[in-house]
Amino acid sequence: MTQTGVAVRAADGDGGRTPSTTRTTLRLSAVGRAWRAGVVAVLAVGFVAGSLVGDDHWWPFSPWRMFSTSSSPDGAVRVFVLEVTTPNEPGWREVPINLWVVGLNRAELEGRWPLVQERPEVLVTLADAHARLEPEQERWDGVRLVRRSTPMAGGVPDREATTDQPLAVWTADGGAQVLGS
Amino acid sequence: MSSATDHRPDDASPAPAGRPGRGRLSAWLFWDAPLARVAWLRLAVYAFVVVDVLWLHSTGRYHGAADPVWYSPLVLGDWLGVPAATVLLAEATRWGSVAFALAAMTGRAPRMLGWATALCWIWFQYIAFAYGKVDHDRADFLVALLLLPTVGAAHLSDRRRSEAAGFALRAVQLMAIATYFLAAVAKIRFGGWEWVQSATIARAVVRRGTVVSEWMLDVPWLLQAFQWGLLGAELLSPVIFVLALRWQRRVVGAWYLFHLATYAAITIAFWPHLVMMLAFLPLERALPAARRRWDRLRGREVDRGARQPLVAPGRDG
């Protein structure tokens, strides 16, 4: 560290608002200033470049893109839904997609949809993760990924027109397949 | 009364003999700040780390239970060869963050403990983000974690000033404000100028709305007006650095109100960023001021000496 600088005892120069004792100011050496200025320059270049041409994989220099996409007021809100079956509950039922249930959250699963399209058998890993995270619960023998769409008109959602589209499924006895895109 | 221009060289303590003259930018970047302010900010930063990994952003540890097939390494991980998370690694970085942050809060070994905290916290964030979703509000906090230790020893009642402290505080301020400006850049880059007329916030309310915000879905122009205001405020955010100190703090207060409203509306808060914004405030005066108020409330005679601020106002932008 170069904050070896020179300690200066300076007389109060602020209109007498400080106590009447002398005050110590620690100065930085030229080297100390130089490397700090260099750090600022590197950070500035990294963050600006990340914002202009980077993507999420550049983190921590990724763009600050929270709520940055432009959504049509007349489009649809689409979210992934996870449905499962168990030996004692063979009908599909919805379960939360979050980290403490399947080790991933919904946005992560949505972001990895290309992986599921390519290798639908990865859905079994969600059942495995659930078995590790909630061992007291019955093991899933079926996992189905569904896209739920709620249409919007003028920025107002029409919840009654919400539809579900199965995208991919894995079952213990039937294997895995992609159902939609 | 102070502004960026108040930190001109002749406002600072005289430079030691033999030092070259300082430019305006250099004097602004390396202003002589109260060391006590850094000590208080570090306390807040390390306390936040503990709260963050234990409660606010603790769920990244569950990635240790996810199958490695879901691991999607970031550039940083590719460069450094960071492996997929395991339960052990996730818990080690999490509890390492807690242990080092608690130790750093004592003020001892500020560099070693500060950087150890930074390493654990950053790795824990990496584990959280390397599975397909990055939380975009957390990068700026790295700057605080990495640069605050460079100041070295600083005590809560420290009466010294230091250029290293001034630099660290300025860097944290710059980074905090850059997040607003760069968020606007991202909106223009990804959403285009039509972002202000889009239904982006309406969708956020559909996905995560609360009783405070759901009625706004029936008044879509209100949400769009909010988007106009937000983009404008983000683009103008760097102006804070040329404002007088009093107005700087009002602007910081306004940003805090904005974040409060955001949380009420869509339950999203950019927690680390809220800590970063503390770098604009005279933290070292908060406790003495609270003590005086407490004494007044209890009807005590306030000691004349206690009225003296620890650090003189007017020089601490």
PDB file of N, CA, C and O in Angstrom, chain B residues 17-45:
ATOM      1  N   ALA B  17       5.759  20.492   1.274  1.00  0.00           N
ATOM      2  CA  ALA B  17       6.744  21.112   0.394  1.00  0.00           C
ATOM      3  C   ALA B  17       7.268  20.088  -0.596  1.00  0.00           C
ATOM      4  O   ALA B  17       7.460  18.924  -0.270  1.00  0.00           O
ATOM      5  N   GLY B  18       7.473  20.507  -1.807  1.00  0.00           N
ATOM      6  CA  GLY B  18       8.051  19.622  -2.801  1.00  0.00           C
ATOM      7  C   GLY B  18       7.022  18.854  -3.599  1.00  0.00           C
ATOM      8  O   GLY B  18       7.352  18.219  -4.579  1.00  0.00           O
ATOM      9  N   ARG B  19       5.768  18.886  -3.194  1.00  0.00           N
ATOM     10  CA  ARG B  19       4.752  18.155  -3.961  1.00  0.00           C
ATOM     11  C   ARG B  19       4.378  18.962  -5.190  1.00  0.00           C
ATOM     12  O   ARG B  19       4.247  20.168  -5.129  1.00  0.00           O
ATOM     13  N   PRO B  20       4.183  18.292  -6.280  1.00  0.00           N
ATOM     14  CA  PRO B  20       3.771  19.017  -7.467  1.00  0.00           C
ATOM     15  C   PRO B  20       2.369  19.569  -7.281  1.00  0.00           C
ATOM     16  O   PRO B  20       1.594  19.081  -6.457  1.00  0.00           O
ATOM     17  N   GLY B  21       2.005  20.562  -8.035  1.00  0.00           N
ATOM     18  CA  GLY B  21       0.674  21.137  -7.942  1.00  0.00           C
ATOM     19  C   GLY B  21      -0.364  20.123  -8.394  1.00  0.00           C
ATOM     20  O   GLY B  21      -0.073  19.232  -9.177  1.00  0.00           O
ATOM     21  N   ARG B  22      -1.572  20.258  -7.883  1.00  0.00           N
ATOM     22  CA  ARG B  22      -2.610  19.278  -8.195  1.00  0.00           C
ATOM     23  C   ARG B  22      -3.622  19.889  -9.141  1.00  0.00           C
ATOM     24  O   ARG B  22      -4.035  21.026  -8.978  1.00  0.00           O
ATOM     25  N   GLY B  23      -4.021  19.104 -10.112  1.00  0.00           N
ATOM     26  CA  GLY B  23      -5.064  19.553 -11.009  1.00  0.00           C
ATOM     27  C   GLY B  23      -6.403  19.498 -10.301  1.00  0.00           C
ATOM     28  O   GLY B  23      -6.528  18.901  -9.231  1.00  0.00           O
ATOM     29  N   ARG B  24      -7.390  20.112 -10.942  1.00  0.00           N
ATOM     30  CA  ARG B  24      -8.706  20.170 -10.329  1.00  0.00           C
ATOM     31  C   ARG B  24      -9.321  18.782 -10.178  1.00  0.00           C
ATOM     32  O   ARG B  24      -9.910  18.458  -9.150  1.00  0.00           O
ATOM     33  N   LEU B  25      -9.180  17.985 -11.234  1.00  0.00           N
ATOM     34  CA  LEU B  25      -9.752  16.639 -11.203  1.00  0.00           C
ATOM     35  C   LEU B  25      -9.084  15.797 -10.127  1.00  0.00           C
ATOM     36  O   LEU B  25      -9.734  15.084  -9.370  1.00  0.00           O
ATOM     37  N   SER B  26      -7.754  15.941 -10.048  1.00  0.00           N
ATOM     38  CA  SER B  26      -7.011  15.188  -9.051  1.00  0.00           C
ATOM     39  C   SER B  26      -7.438  15.602  -7.646  1.00  0.00           C
ATOM     40  O   SER B  26      -7.650  14.763  -6.766  1.00  0.00           O
ATOM     41  N   ALA B  27      -7.594  16.897  -7.436  1.00  0.00           N
ATOM     42  CA  ALA B  27      -8.007  17.375  -6.112  1.00  0.00           C
ATOM     43  C   ALA B  27      -9.408  16.878  -5.756  1.00  0.00           C
ATOM     44  O   ALA B  27      -9.714  16.598  -4.597  1.00  0.00           O
ATOM     45  N   TRP B  28     -10.237  16.758  -6.777  1.00  0.00           N
ATOM     46  CA  TRP B  28     -11.609  16.282  -6.559  1.00  0.00           C
ATOM     47  C   TRP B  28     -11.619  14.783  -6.245  1.00  0.00           C
ATOM     48  O   TRP B  28     -12.319  14.324  -5.358  1.00  0.00           O
ATOM     49  N   LEU B  29     -10.788  14.048  -6.978  1.00  0.00           N
ATOM     50  CA  LEU B  29     -10.754  12.586  -6.803  1.00  0.00           C
ATOM     51  C   LEU B  29     -10.063  12.205  -5.497  1.00  0.00           C
ATOM     52  O   LEU B  29     -10.464  11.254  -4.833  1.00  0.00           O
ATOM     53  N   PHE B  30      -9.034  12.975  -5.157  1.00  0.00           N
ATOM     54  CA  PHE B  30      -8.250  12.643  -3.953  1.00  0.00           C
ATOM     55  C   PHE B  30      -8.463  13.681  -2.859  1.00  0.00           C
ATOM     56  O   PHE B  30      -7.521  14.184  -2.286  1.00  0.00           O
ATOM     57  N   TRP B  31      -9.705  14.035  -2.620  1.00  0.00           N
ATOM     58  CA  TRP B  31      -9.982  15.033  -1.585  1.00  0.00           C
ATOM     59  C   TRP B  31      -9.669  14.452  -0.211  1.00  0.00           C
ATOM     60  O   TRP B  31      -9.680  13.230  -0.030  1.00  0.00           O
ATOM     61  N   ASP B  32      -9.372  15.320   0.718  1.00  0.00           N
ATOM     62  CA  ASP B  32      -9.033  14.807   2.052  1.00  0.00           C
ATOM     63  C   ASP B  32     -10.313  14.647   2.866  1.00  0.00           C
ATOM     64  O   ASP B  32     -10.878  15.608   3.359  1.00  0.00           O
ATOM     65  N   ALA B  33     -10.729  13.390   2.952  1.00  0.00           N
ATOM     66  CA  ALA B  33     -12.005  13.056   3.591  1.00  0.00           C
ATOM     67  C   ALA B  33     -11.786  12.636   5.034  1.00  0.00           C
ATOM     68  O   ALA B  33     -10.696  12.183   5.398  1.00  0.00           O
ATOM     69  N   PRO B  34     -12.826  12.755   5.843  1.00  0.00           N
ATOM     70  CA  PRO B  34     -12.704  12.269   7.228  1.00  0.00           C
ATOM     71  C   PRO B  34     -12.522  10.750   7.236  1.00  0.00           C
ATOM     72  O   PRO B  34     -13.313  10.026   6.637  1.00  0.00           O
ATOM     73  N   LEU B  35     -11.501  10.295   7.905  1.00  0.00           N
ATOM     74  CA  LEU B  35     -11.289   8.842   8.010  1.00  0.00           C
ATOM     75  C   LEU B  35     -12.446   8.173   8.746  1.00  0.00           C
ATOM     76  O   LEU B  35     -12.791   7.023   8.468  1.00  0.00           O
ATOM     77  N   ALA B  36     -13.036   8.921   9.672  1.00  0.00           N
ATOM     78  CA  ALA B  36     -14.152   8.333  10.434  1.00  0.00           C
ATOM     79  C   ALA B  36     -15.300   7.965   9.493  1.00  0.00           C
ATOM     80  O   ALA B  36     -16.008   6.982   9.732  1.00  0.00           O
ATOM     81  N   ARG B  37     -15.479   8.724   8.428  1.00  0.00           N
ATOM     82  CA  ARG B  37     -16.575   8.410   7.507  1.00  0.00           C
ATOM     83  C   ARG B  37     -16.344   7.056   6.837  1.00  0.00           C
ATOM     84  O   ARG B  37     -17.266   6.275   6.653  1.00  0.00           O
ATOM     85  N   VAL B  38     -15.098   6.804   6.466  1.00  0.00           N
ATOM     86  CA  VAL B  38     -14.775   5.506   5.873  1.00  0.00           C
ATOM     87  C   VAL B  38     -15.012   4.397   6.890  1.00  0.00           C
ATOM     88  O   VAL B  38     -15.540   3.329   6.559  1.00  0.00           O
ATOM     89  N   ALA B  39     -14.634   4.655   8.125  1.00  0.00           N
ATOM     90  CA  ALA B  39     -14.840   3.633   9.163  1.00  0.00           C
ATOM     91  C   ALA B  39     -16.330   3.304   9.304  1.00  0.00           C
ATOM     92  O   ALA B  39     -16.719   2.133   9.394  1.00  0.00           O
ATOM     93  N   TRP B  40     -17.168   4.337   9.297  1.00  0.00           N
ATOM     94  CA  TRP B  40     -18.614   4.105   9.418  1.00  0.00           C
ATOM     95  C   TRP B  40     -19.166   3.408   8.180  1.00  0.00           C
ATOM     96  O   TRP B  40     -20.004   2.504   8.282  1.00  0.00           O
ATOM     97  N   LEU B  41     -18.671   3.832   7.013  1.00  0.00           N
ATOM     98  CA  LEU B  41     -19.165   3.193   5.788  1.00  0.00           C
ATOM     99  C   LEU B  41     -18.748   1.727   5.747  1.00  0.00           C
ATOM    100  O   LEU B  41     -19.527   0.855   5.359  1.00  0.00           O
ATOM    101  N   ARG B  42     -17.507   1.463   6.167  1.00  0.00           N
ATOM    102  CA  ARG B  42     -17.067   0.063   6.187  1.00  0.00           C
ATOM    103  C   ARG B  42     -17.934  -0.755   7.137  1.00  0.00           C
ATOM    104  O   ARG B  42     -18.305  -1.897   6.836  1.00  0.00           O
ATOM    105  N   LEU B  43     -18.269  -0.149   8.260  1.00  0.00           N
ATOM    106  CA  LEU B  43     -19.132  -0.857   9.214  1.00  0.00           C
ATOM    107  C   LEU B  43     -20.458  -1.221   8.546  1.00  0.00           C
ATOM    108  O   LEU B  43     -20.950  -2.355   8.669  1.00  0.00           O
ATOM    109  N   ALA B  44     -21.021  -0.247   7.830  1.00  0.00           N
ATOM    110  CA  ALA B  44     -22.296  -0.507   7.144  1.00  0.00           C
ATOM    111  C   ALA B  44     -22.123  -1.561   6.059  1.00  0.00           C
ATOM    112  O   ALA B  44     -22.964  -2.462   5.904  1.00  0.00           O
ATOM    113  N   VAL B  45     -21.041  -1.471   5.310  1.00  0.00           N
ATOM    114  CA  VAL B  45     -20.796  -2.408   4.214  1.00  0.00           C
ATOM    115  C   VAL B  45     -20.643  -3.833   4.749  1.00  0.00           C
ATOM    116  O   VAL B  45     -21.270  -4.772   4.249  1.00  0.00           O
TER     117      VAL B  45
END
